[in-house]
């Protein structure tokens, strides 16, 4: 009988990437893995974000795990709470909750060169140091949009009323009848303004850079019968999912290629604005000076109506300071408000942080990524043996299904974990050459994309001015993650299997 040793695997994060990884590991028969999640529930962004109006602008029949199709979404574009319930339900239904430790924040992970293992330290408190866990592999499924970006506006901390970031919404916050300021015009700002405007005394939307907004009927229900039919015929549901996956290839195409398809979408963006805003001055203020699709595309069926309302105002003058009573703009106007909502986005390239991650020879992730995040095929980082990311650097956003990408990546990792299990590999580290080659391919492919040529600044750009996205189509993604290419890795192998070791837990 072939001898096996069970790898001890720690997955950090229980969002889309972490749930997928846990499912894939379980399915592949791994028995010694633990998912550590700092939040009080699974779901990642869908747990942390619960601001009014939160909706997924990707249709739910494709924004779901391929292994857990949900036939009966209530809407075509479902609300945040329904999506969050789905994540919880999937984790429970597949028995993954037993693997997940909630309220468990990881403070750091350090690679032990001699032992070839990772020591993962949990956050402690004043009374107790953090628990230490040992693992053969660490999978960082820590997400992209996880660290809220708080703007450095003079006087923000002097404001007398509540200041809330959308990603840390206070469900007890009273907004009805209040004078509300919303700062930020991304997908979030547009959704929160639309949701708060009807019952606010006033809503003042501070926009530094306007966004193109595609009109779509975001509150459209899914036909109830559709859920019943899809439930009764799983093969039809699977075909629908595969069809949508295939159809979404059009998105990858329009961002990569300057064709009539891209132009058609861009025309639609301009039409969406023209058709809904007849006031010339307001339309001018809402018109971006860059091409549609350059930033992460915003989709809304309600924003233009909300900003046209009598109690709404769009402010394009720069914010110079916040006072206890309100916001002062560069033209000297004081805007008195009761509540400030920061829809100011995320520090999108702070993957894994604020954890300290120390790899081989004491190399920290901050040192390795001094010029911005960089990985091989979204998952492996030179200098960090036996550590992988799922939905790491260059993962697709808005062009290819994240759930699909996460599953492909997790399955790819299983190949390495299997090699470890068989005793064929102990220490697995991607080479600098393969990483440099991949990143050169990415850079070249990014050149003609609308993200790069559209004339905008966006959270897609790292500090060093490189777009951190996936520039290839889904077939390329699938091919790159089909099987590890041994030549791209340095694999160390021990001749003898180690004796049975304790499971993931306190040393
Ligand atoms: O954040 P953003 P978001 N003073 O970075 C402005 C996903 N998402 O939370 O453009 C004034 O897009 C900033 O201005 P500018 C989706 O991938 C998905 O809205 O830098 N303004 C910008 O307007 C999305 O792309 C859904 O000039 C300041 C805004 O804040 C991603 O999350 C829903 C400022 C930030 O926009 C992030 O979206 C919601 C300052 N100091 C979000 N600092 C779905 O439906 C920043 N801004 C799936």
Coordinates of C-alpha atoms and ligand atoms in Angstrom, one line a residue:
X1 CA 0.0 0.0 0.0
X2 CA 1.2 3.5 -0.9
X3 CA 2.2 5.4 2.2
X4 CA 0.6 8.7 2.7
X5 CA 1.2 11.6 5.1
X6 CA -1.5 14.1 5.6
X7 CA -0.5 17.7 5.0
X8 CA -1.5 20.2 7.6
X9 CA -3.0 23.0 5.8
X10 CA -4.1 26.4 7.1
X11 CA -6.4 28.5 5.0
X12 CA -6.7 32.1 6.0
X13 CA -10.1 33.7 5.2
X14 CA -13.6 32.2 4.8
X15 CA -14.9 34.4 2.0
X16 CA -15.5 33.2 -1.6
X17 CA -11.8 32.0 -1.9
X18 CA -11.7 30.4 1.5
X19 CA -15.0 28.6 1.2
X20 CA -14.0 27.3 -2.3
X21 CA -10.7 26.1 -1.0
X22 CA -12.2 24.3 1.9
X23 CA -14.7 22.6 -0.4
X24 CA -12.1 21.5 -2.8
X25 CA -9.8 20.2 -0.1
X26 CA -12.6 18.3 1.5
X27 CA -13.6 16.9 -1.8
X28 CA -10.0 15.8 -2.5
X29 CA -10.0 13.9 0.7
X30 CA -7.7 16.1 2.8
X31 CA -8.5 15.7 6.5
X32 CA -6.1 18.1 8.3
X33 CA -7.1 21.5 7.2
X34 CA -8.4 24.5 9.1
X35 CA -9.9 27.7 7.9
X36 CA -9.1 30.7 10.1
X37 CA -11.5 33.6 9.8
X38 CA -11.3 36.9 11.6
X39 CA -14.9 37.8 11.1
X40 CA -17.8 36.5 13.1
X41 CA -19.2 34.8 10.1
X42 CA -18.2 33.4 6.7
X43 CA -18.7 35.3 3.5
X44 CA -15.8 37.7 3.4
X45 CA -16.9 40.9 1.6
X46 CA -20.5 39.8 1.9
X47 CA -20.1 39.6 5.7
X48 CA -18.2 42.8 6.2
X49 CA -20.3 44.9 3.8
X50 CA -23.9 45.5 4.8
X51 CA -24.5 49.1 3.9
X52 CA -28.0 50.1 2.7
X53 CA -28.6 49.3 -0.9
X54 CA -25.8 46.6 -1.2
X55 CA -26.5 44.6 -4.3
X56 CA -24.3 42.5 -6.5
X57 CA -24.1 43.9 -9.9
X58 CA -23.2 40.5 -11.3
X59 CA -26.3 38.3 -12.0
X60 CA -26.7 35.8 -9.2
X61 CA -27.1 32.8 -11.6
X62 CA -23.4 33.3 -12.3
X63 CA -22.3 34.9 -9.1
X64 CA -22.4 31.6 -7.3
X65 CA -20.2 28.6 -6.6
X66 CA -20.1 26.2 -9.5
X67 CA -20.3 23.3 -7.0
X68 CA -23.3 24.8 -5.2
X69 CA -25.8 26.1 -7.7
X70 CA -28.8 28.0 -6.2
X71 CA -31.8 27.8 -8.4
X72 CA -34.1 30.1 -6.5
X73 CA -32.5 33.5 -6.2
X74 CA -35.2 36.1 -5.5
X75 CA -33.7 38.6 -7.9
X76 CA -31.6 38.6 -11.1
X77 CA -29.1 40.8 -9.2
X78 CA -29.5 39.7 -5.6
X79 CA -29.1 41.8 -2.5
X80 CA -26.1 41.6 -0.1
X81 CA -28.0 39.9 2.7
X82 CA -29.3 37.2 0.4
X83 CA -25.8 36.5 -1.0
X84 CA -24.4 36.4 2.6
X85 CA -27.1 33.9 3.6
X86 CA -26.1 31.8 0.6
X87 CA -22.4 31.7 1.7
X88 CA -23.4 30.7 5.2
X89 CA -25.8 28.1 3.7
X90 CA -23.1 26.6 1.4
X91 CA -20.6 26.4 4.3
X92 CA -23.2 24.6 6.4
X93 CA -24.6 22.4 3.7
X94 CA -21.2 21.0 2.7
X95 CA -20.1 20.5 6.4
X96 CA -17.4 23.1 6.2
X97 CA -18.4 25.0 9.3
X98 CA -16.6 22.3 11.4
X99 CA -13.4 23.3 9.6
X100 CA -13.8 27.0 10.1
X101 CA -12.7 28.9 13.2
X102 CA -14.6 32.2 13.3
X103 CA -13.5 35.2 15.2
X104 CA -9.9 34.0 14.7
X105 CA -7.6 36.7 13.4
X106 CA -4.1 35.7 12.1
X107 CA -1.4 38.1 13.2
X108 CA 1.4 36.6 11.3
X109 CA 2.9 33.6 9.5
X110 CA 6.6 32.7 9.6
X111 CA 8.3 30.0 7.6
X112 CA 10.7 27.9 9.5
X113 CA 13.6 27.2 7.1
X114 CA 15.0 24.3 9.1
X115 CA 11.7 22.4 9.6
X116 CA 10.1 23.5 6.3
X117 CA 6.9 24.4 8.1
X118 CA 4.9 27.5 8.7
X119 CA 4.2 28.9 12.2
X120 CA 0.9 30.8 12.1
X121 CA 0.3 33.1 15.1
X122 CA -3.2 34.2 16.0
X123 CA -3.9 37.6 17.3
X124 CA -3.6 37.7 21.1
X125 CA -4.7 40.3 23.6
X126 CA -3.3 42.1 26.6
X127 CA -3.7 39.1 28.8
X128 CA -2.6 36.3 26.5
X129 CA -0.2 36.0 23.6
X130 CA -1.7 34.6 20.4
X131 CA -1.9 30.9 19.9
X132 CA 0.6 29.3 17.6
X133 CA -0.3 26.7 14.9
X134 CA 2.0 24.7 12.7
X135 CA 1.2 23.9 9.1
X136 CA 2.9 22.4 6.1
X137 CA 1.0 24.7 3.8
X138 CA -0.6 28.1 4.2
X139 CA -3.3 29.3 1.8
X140 CA -4.0 33.0 1.9
X141 CA -7.6 33.4 0.8
X142 CA -7.6 36.9 2.4
X143 CA -9.4 38.8 -0.3
X144 CA -8.7 41.9 -2.3
X145 CA -11.3 44.4 -1.1
X146 CA -10.8 43.9 2.6
X147 CA -9.0 46.9 4.1
X148 CA -11.2 50.0 4.0
X149 CA -9.5 53.1 2.7
X150 CA -10.1 56.0 5.1
X151 CA -9.4 59.3 3.4
X152 CA -6.9 61.7 5.0
X153 CA -9.2 64.7 5.1
X154 CA -8.2 67.4 7.5
X155 CA -10.6 67.7 10.4
X156 CA -12.4 64.4 9.7
X157 CA -11.9 63.3 13.3
X158 CA -13.4 66.6 14.6
X159 CA -16.8 65.9 13.0
X160 CA -19.5 66.0 15.7
X161 CA -21.8 63.4 14.1
X162 CA -21.2 59.8 13.0
X163 CA -18.6 59.0 10.3
X164 CA -19.1 55.6 8.9
X165 CA -17.2 53.7 6.2
X166 CA -19.5 51.6 4.0
X167 CA -17.5 48.5 4.6
X168 CA -18.0 48.8 8.4
X169 CA -21.6 50.0 8.4
X170 CA -23.3 50.5 11.7
X171 CA -26.7 48.9 11.5
X172 CA -28.0 51.1 14.3
X173 CA -27.0 54.3 12.4
X174 CA -30.1 56.5 12.0
X175 CA -30.1 58.1 8.5
X176 CA -33.8 58.8 7.9
X177 CA -34.5 62.5 8.1
X178 CA -30.8 63.3 8.4
X179 CA -28.6 65.5 6.3
X180 CA -26.2 63.0 4.8
X181 CA -22.9 63.5 3.1
X182 CA -21.6 60.6 0.9
X183 CA -18.0 60.8 -0.3
X184 CA -17.1 58.5 -3.2
X185 CA -18.6 57.6 -6.5
X186 CA -17.6 54.0 -7.1
X187 CA -20.1 51.1 -7.2
X188 CA -20.6 51.5 -3.4
X189 CA -21.2 55.2 -3.4
X190 CA -23.7 54.9 -6.2
X191 CA -25.6 52.2 -4.4
X192 CA -25.6 53.9 -1.0
X193 CA -26.7 57.2 -2.4
X194 CA -29.6 55.5 -4.2
X195 CA -30.7 53.7 -1.1
X196 CA -30.4 56.6 1.4
X197 CA -31.8 59.4 -0.8
X198 CA -35.5 58.6 -0.5
X199 CA -35.7 59.0 3.3
X200 CA -32.9 61.5 3.9
X201 CA -33.6 65.2 4.7
X202 CA -30.8 66.0 2.2
X203 CA -28.2 63.9 0.5
X204 CA -25.0 65.6 -0.7
X205 CA -22.8 63.5 -2.9
X206 CA -19.2 64.6 -3.0
X207 CA -17.6 63.3 -6.2
X208 CA -14.0 63.8 -7.0
X209 CA -14.1 61.8 -10.2
X210 CA -17.5 61.0 -11.9
X211 CA -18.1 57.5 -13.1
X212 CA -19.8 56.1 -16.1
X213 CA -22.9 54.3 -14.9
X214 CA -24.6 51.6 -17.1
X215 CA -28.3 51.5 -16.6
X216 CA -29.8 48.1 -15.6
X217 CA -33.0 47.1 -13.9
X218 CA -31.2 46.0 -10.7
X219 CA -34.4 45.2 -8.7
X220 CA -35.8 42.9 -11.3
X221 CA -37.1 39.7 -9.6
X222 CA -36.1 36.3 -10.9
X223 CA -39.3 34.7 -12.3
X224 CA -40.4 32.4 -9.4
X225 CA -41.1 29.5 -11.8
X226 CA -37.5 29.6 -13.0
X227 CA -36.3 28.5 -9.6
X228 CA -38.7 25.6 -9.5
X229 CA -37.7 24.5 -13.0
X230 CA -34.0 24.8 -12.4
X231 CA -34.4 22.9 -9.1
X232 CA -36.3 20.1 -10.9
X233 CA -33.8 19.9 -13.7
X234 CA -30.3 20.2 -12.3
X235 CA -28.8 19.4 -15.7
X236 CA -30.6 22.5 -17.2
X237 CA -29.3 24.5 -14.3
X238 CA -25.8 23.4 -14.9
X239 CA -26.2 24.2 -18.6
X240 CA -27.4 27.7 -17.7
X241 CA -24.4 28.2 -15.4
X242 CA -22.0 27.0 -18.0
X243 CA -23.7 29.1 -20.7
X244 CA -23.4 32.2 -18.5
X245 CA -19.8 31.4 -17.8
X246 CA -19.2 31.1 -21.5
X247 CA -21.3 34.2 -22.3
X248 CA -19.4 36.3 -19.7
X249 CA -16.4 35.8 -22.0
X250 CA -17.7 38.8 -23.8
X251 CA -16.6 40.9 -20.8
X252 CA -13.1 39.7 -21.0
X253 CA -13.2 40.4 -24.7
X254 CA -14.5 44.0 -24.5
X255 CA -11.9 45.1 -21.9
X256 CA -9.1 43.5 -23.9
X257 CA -10.0 44.3 -27.5
X258 CA -10.9 47.6 -29.1
X259 CA -13.8 46.2 -31.2
X260 CA -17.3 47.2 -32.1
X261 CA -18.5 45.3 -29.0
X262 CA -16.5 47.6 -26.7
X263 CA -17.8 50.6 -28.6
X264 CA -21.3 49.4 -28.2
X265 CA -21.0 49.2 -24.5
X266 CA -19.4 52.6 -24.3
X267 CA -22.2 54.1 -26.4
X268 CA -24.7 52.5 -24.0
X269 CA -22.9 54.1 -21.0
X270 CA -23.1 57.6 -22.7
X271 CA -26.7 56.9 -23.6
X272 CA -27.5 55.9 -20.0
X273 CA -26.4 59.3 -18.9
X274 CA -27.9 61.3 -21.7
X275 CA -31.3 59.6 -21.4
X276 CA -31.6 60.1 -17.7
X277 CA -30.1 63.5 -17.0
X278 CA -31.6 66.3 -19.0
X279 CA -30.2 69.2 -17.0
X280 CA -27.1 70.4 -18.9
X281 CA -25.1 71.5 -15.9
X282 CA -25.8 68.4 -13.9
X283 CA -25.0 66.2 -16.9
X284 CA -21.7 68.0 -17.4
X285 CA -20.8 67.4 -13.7
X286 CA -21.7 63.7 -14.1
X287 CA -19.7 63.3 -17.3
X288 CA -16.3 61.6 -16.8
X289 CA -13.3 62.7 -18.8
X290 CA -12.1 59.2 -19.5
X291 CA -13.5 56.3 -21.5
X292 CA -16.3 54.1 -20.2
X293 CA -15.1 50.7 -18.9
X294 CA -11.7 52.2 -17.8
X295 CA -12.6 51.9 -14.1
X296 CA -14.5 49.0 -12.6
X297 CA -17.8 49.5 -14.4
X298 CA -20.6 50.9 -12.2
X299 CA -24.1 49.5 -12.9
X300 CA -27.3 51.1 -11.5
X301 CA -30.9 51.5 -12.3
X302 CA -31.5 54.2 -9.6
X303 CA -28.6 56.5 -9.1
X304 CA -29.4 59.1 -11.8
X305 CA -33.0 59.3 -10.5
X306 CA -31.7 59.7 -6.9
X307 CA -29.2 62.5 -7.8
X308 CA -31.9 64.4 -9.7
X309 CA -34.2 64.4 -6.7
X310 CA -35.0 67.7 -4.9
X311 CA -33.2 66.7 -1.7
X312 CA -30.1 65.6 -3.5
X313 CA -27.0 67.6 -4.6
X314 CA -23.9 66.7 -6.4
X315 CA -20.7 68.5 -5.4
X316 CA -17.7 68.4 -7.6
X317 CA -15.6 70.9 -5.8
X318 CA -12.7 69.4 -3.9
X319 CA -13.2 68.8 -0.2
X320 CA -10.7 70.9 1.8
X321 CA -11.7 70.1 5.4
X322 CA -14.3 68.7 7.7
X323 CA -15.5 70.8 10.6
X324 CA -17.6 69.7 13.6
X325 CA -20.7 70.7 11.6
X326 CA -20.0 69.6 8.1
X327 CA -17.7 69.7 5.0
X328 CA -16.0 72.7 3.5
X329 CA -15.2 72.6 -0.3
X330 CA -12.5 74.5 -2.3
X331 CA -15.0 77.2 -3.4
X332 CA -15.4 78.1 0.3
X333 CA -18.9 76.6 0.7
X334 CA -19.8 75.0 4.0
X335 CA -22.0 72.0 3.6
X336 CA -23.7 71.4 7.0
X337 CA -24.5 67.7 7.5
X338 CA -25.4 65.3 10.3
X339 CA -23.8 62.1 9.0
X340 CA -20.7 61.4 6.8
X341 CA -20.6 58.2 4.8
X342 CA -17.3 57.2 3.4
X343 CA -17.8 55.2 0.3
X344 CA -14.1 55.7 -0.4
X345 CA -13.2 52.1 -1.3
X346 CA -10.3 49.9 -0.3
X347 CA -6.6 49.6 -0.1
X348 CA -6.9 47.0 -2.8
X349 CA -3.3 45.9 -3.0
X350 CA -2.8 45.2 0.7
X351 CA -3.3 41.5 0.2
X352 CA -2.8 39.6 3.4
X353 CA -2.0 42.7 5.4
X354 CA -2.0 43.7 8.2
X355 CA -0.6 40.2 8.8
X356 CA 3.2 39.9 8.9
X357 CA 4.2 37.2 6.5
X358 CA 7.9 36.1 6.6
X359 CA 9.1 33.6 4.1
X360 CA 12.5 32.0 3.4
X361 CA 15.6 33.6 4.8
X362 CA 13.6 36.2 6.7
X363 CA 12.1 37.8 3.6
X364 CA 8.9 39.7 4.5
X365 CA 6.0 40.1 2.2
X366 CA 6.4 43.9 2.5
X367 CA 10.0 43.6 1.3
X368 CA 9.1 41.1 -1.5
X369 CA 6.3 43.5 -2.6
X370 CA 8.0 46.8 -2.1
X371 CA 7.0 47.7 -5.7
X372 CA 3.5 46.3 -5.5
X373 CA 2.0 42.8 -5.2
X374 CA 3.4 40.2 -7.6
X375 CA 2.7 36.5 -7.9
X376 CA 3.0 33.6 -10.3
X377 CA -0.4 32.8 -11.9
X378 CA -2.2 34.6 -9.0
X379 CA -1.1 32.0 -6.5
X380 CA 2.7 31.5 -5.8
X381 CA 5.3 33.9 -4.6
X382 CA 9.1 33.5 -4.9
X383 CA 10.7 33.4 -1.5
X384 CA 7.5 32.0 0.2
X385 CA 7.7 28.2 0.0
X386 CA 4.5 26.2 0.7
X387 CA 2.5 29.4 0.8
X388 CA -0.1 30.1 -1.9
X389 CA -2.8 32.7 -2.5
X390 CA -6.3 32.0 -3.8
X391 CA -7.7 35.1 -5.6
X392 CA -4.3 36.8 -5.0
X393 CA -2.5 39.3 -7.2
X394 CA -3.9 39.7 -10.8
X395 CA -7.1 37.9 -10.1
X396 CA -9.9 38.9 -12.4
X397 CA -12.4 41.5 -11.3
X398 CA -15.6 41.9 -13.2
X399 CA -14.4 40.0 -16.3
X400 CA -14.2 36.3 -15.3
X401 CA -16.2 34.7 -12.5
X402 CA -14.2 34.9 -9.2
X403 CA -15.8 31.7 -8.0
X404 CA -14.6 29.9 -11.1
X405 CA -11.1 31.3 -10.7
X406 CA -11.0 30.4 -7.0
X407 CA -12.0 26.8 -7.8
X408 CA -9.5 26.4 -10.5
X409 CA -6.8 27.8 -8.3
X410 CA -7.7 25.5 -5.4
X411 CA -7.7 22.5 -7.6
X412 CA -4.3 23.5 -8.9
X413 CA -3.0 23.6 -5.3
X414 CA -4.4 20.2 -4.7
X415 CA -1.9 18.8 -7.2
X416 CA 0.9 20.1 -4.9
X417 CA -0.8 18.9 -1.7
X418 CA -1.2 15.5 -3.3
X419 CA 2.5 15.5 -4.2
X420 CA 3.3 16.2 -0.6
X421 CA 0.8 13.5 0.6
X422 CA 2.6 11.0 -1.6
X423 CA 6.0 12.1 -0.3
X424 CA 7.0 13.4 -3.7
X425 CA 7.5 17.0 -2.5
X426 CA 8.3 18.6 0.7
X427 CA 9.1 22.2 0.0
X428 CA 7.5 23.8 -3.0
X429 CA 8.6 27.3 -4.2
X430 CA 7.9 29.0 -7.4
X431 CA 11.1 30.3 -9.2
X432 CA 11.9 34.0 -9.6
X433 CA 12.3 33.3 -13.4
X434 CA 8.9 31.8 -13.9
X435 CA 7.3 34.6 -11.9
X436 CA 9.2 37.3 -13.9
X437 CA 8.2 35.6 -17.1
X438 CA 4.5 35.4 -16.1
X439 CA 4.5 39.0 -15.0
X440 CA 6.1 40.1 -18.3
X441 CA 3.3 38.3 -20.1
X442 CA 0.7 40.0 -17.9
X443 CA 2.2 43.4 -18.5
X444 CA 2.3 42.9 -22.3
X445 CA -1.3 41.7 -22.3
X446 CA -2.4 44.6 -20.1
X447 CA -1.0 47.2 -22.5
X448 CA -4.0 47.4 -24.9
X449 CA -6.7 46.9 -22.2
X450 CA -9.2 49.6 -21.6
X451 CA -8.1 49.7 -18.0
X452 CA -4.7 50.9 -19.2
X453 CA -5.6 53.0 -22.2
X454 CA -8.9 54.5 -21.1
X455 CA -7.4 57.6 -19.5
X456 CA -8.5 57.1 -15.9
X457 CA -7.0 56.4 -12.5
X458 CA -8.6 53.5 -10.6
X459 CA -8.0 51.1 -7.7
X460 CA -6.8 48.7 -10.4
X461 CA -3.5 50.5 -10.5
X462 CA -0.8 49.6 -7.9
X463 CA 1.4 52.3 -6.4
X464 CA 3.9 51.6 -9.1
X465 CA 1.4 52.3 -11.8
X466 CA 0.8 48.7 -12.9
X467 CA -2.7 47.4 -13.4
X468 CA -3.3 44.5 -11.0
X469 CA -5.8 42.4 -13.0
X470 CA -6.1 39.4 -15.1
X471 CA -5.6 40.4 -18.8
X472 CA -6.2 37.0 -20.4
X473 CA -9.4 35.1 -21.3
X474 CA -10.9 32.3 -19.4
X475 CA -9.4 29.6 -21.6
X476 CA -6.0 30.9 -20.8
X477 CA -6.8 31.0 -17.1
X478 CA -8.0 27.4 -17.2
X479 CA -4.9 26.3 -19.1
X480 CA -2.5 28.1 -16.8
X481 CA -4.1 26.5 -13.7
X482 CA -4.7 23.1 -15.2
X483 CA -1.6 21.5 -13.7
X484 CA 1.6 22.9 -12.0
X485 CA 4.5 23.0 -14.4
X486 CA 7.4 21.4 -12.4
X487 CA 10.0 23.4 -14.3
X488 CA 8.5 26.6 -12.8
X489 CA 9.0 25.4 -9.2
X490 CA 11.9 24.4 -7.0
X491 CA 10.7 21.2 -5.3
X492 CA 12.6 19.7 -2.5
X493 CA 11.9 16.1 -1.6
X494 CA 12.7 14.0 1.4
X495 CA 13.5 10.4 0.9
X496 CA 11.7 9.2 3.9
X497 CA 8.2 10.1 5.0
X498 CA 8.1 11.8 8.3
X499 CA 6.5 9.9 11.1
X500 CA 2.9 10.6 12.0
X501 CA 2.6 14.1 13.4
X502 CA -0.1 15.9 15.4
X503 CA -2.8 17.7 13.5
X504 CA -3.1 21.4 13.1
X505 CA -3.2 22.7 16.6
X506 CA -1.2 24.0 19.5
X507 CA 2.4 22.8 19.5
Ligands
LIG1 O1 -14.6 51.9 -4.1 P1 -13.9 52.7 -5.4 P2 -16.0 51.2 -4.1 N1 -11.7 62.4 -1.4 O2 -12.5 52.6 -5.1 C1 -13.4 58.3 -3.9 C2 -16.6 46.3 -5.7 N2 -18.0 46.5 -5.4 O3 -16.2 50.7 -2.7 O4 -12.2 58.1 -8.3 C3 -12.7 62.3 -2.2 O5 -14.4 52.2 -6.7 C4 -12.8 57.9 -5.2 O6 -12.6 59.0 -6.0 P3 -11.5 58.9 -7.2 C5 -16.3 46.7 -7.1 O7 -15.3 45.9 -7.6 C6 -18.8 45.6 -6.0 O8 -17.1 52.0 -4.6 O9 -10.3 58.2 -6.7 N3 -13.1 61.1 -2.8 C7 -14.0 57.0 -5.7 O10 -15.0 57.8 -6.3 C8 -15.8 48.1 -6.9 O11 -15.1 48.6 -8.0 C9 -20.2 45.8 -5.9 O12 -11.3 60.3 -7.6 C10 -12.3 60.1 -2.5 C11 -14.5 56.4 -4.4 O13 -14.0 57.2 -3.3 C12 -15.0 47.9 -5.7 O14 -15.9 47.1 -4.9 C13 -20.7 46.8 -5.0 C14 -11.3 60.1 -1.6 C15 -13.9 55.0 -4.2 O15 -14.4 54.2 -5.2 C16 -14.7 49.2 -5.0 O16 -15.9 50.0 -5.0 C17 -19.8 47.6 -4.4 C18 -11.0 61.4 -1.1 N4 -9.9 61.5 -0.2 C19 -18.4 47.5 -4.6 N5 -10.7 58.9 -1.6 C20 -21.0 44.8 -6.5 O17 -22.2 45.2 -6.8 C21 -11.4 58.1 -2.4 N6 -12.4 58.8 -3.0 C22 -20.5 43.5 -6.9

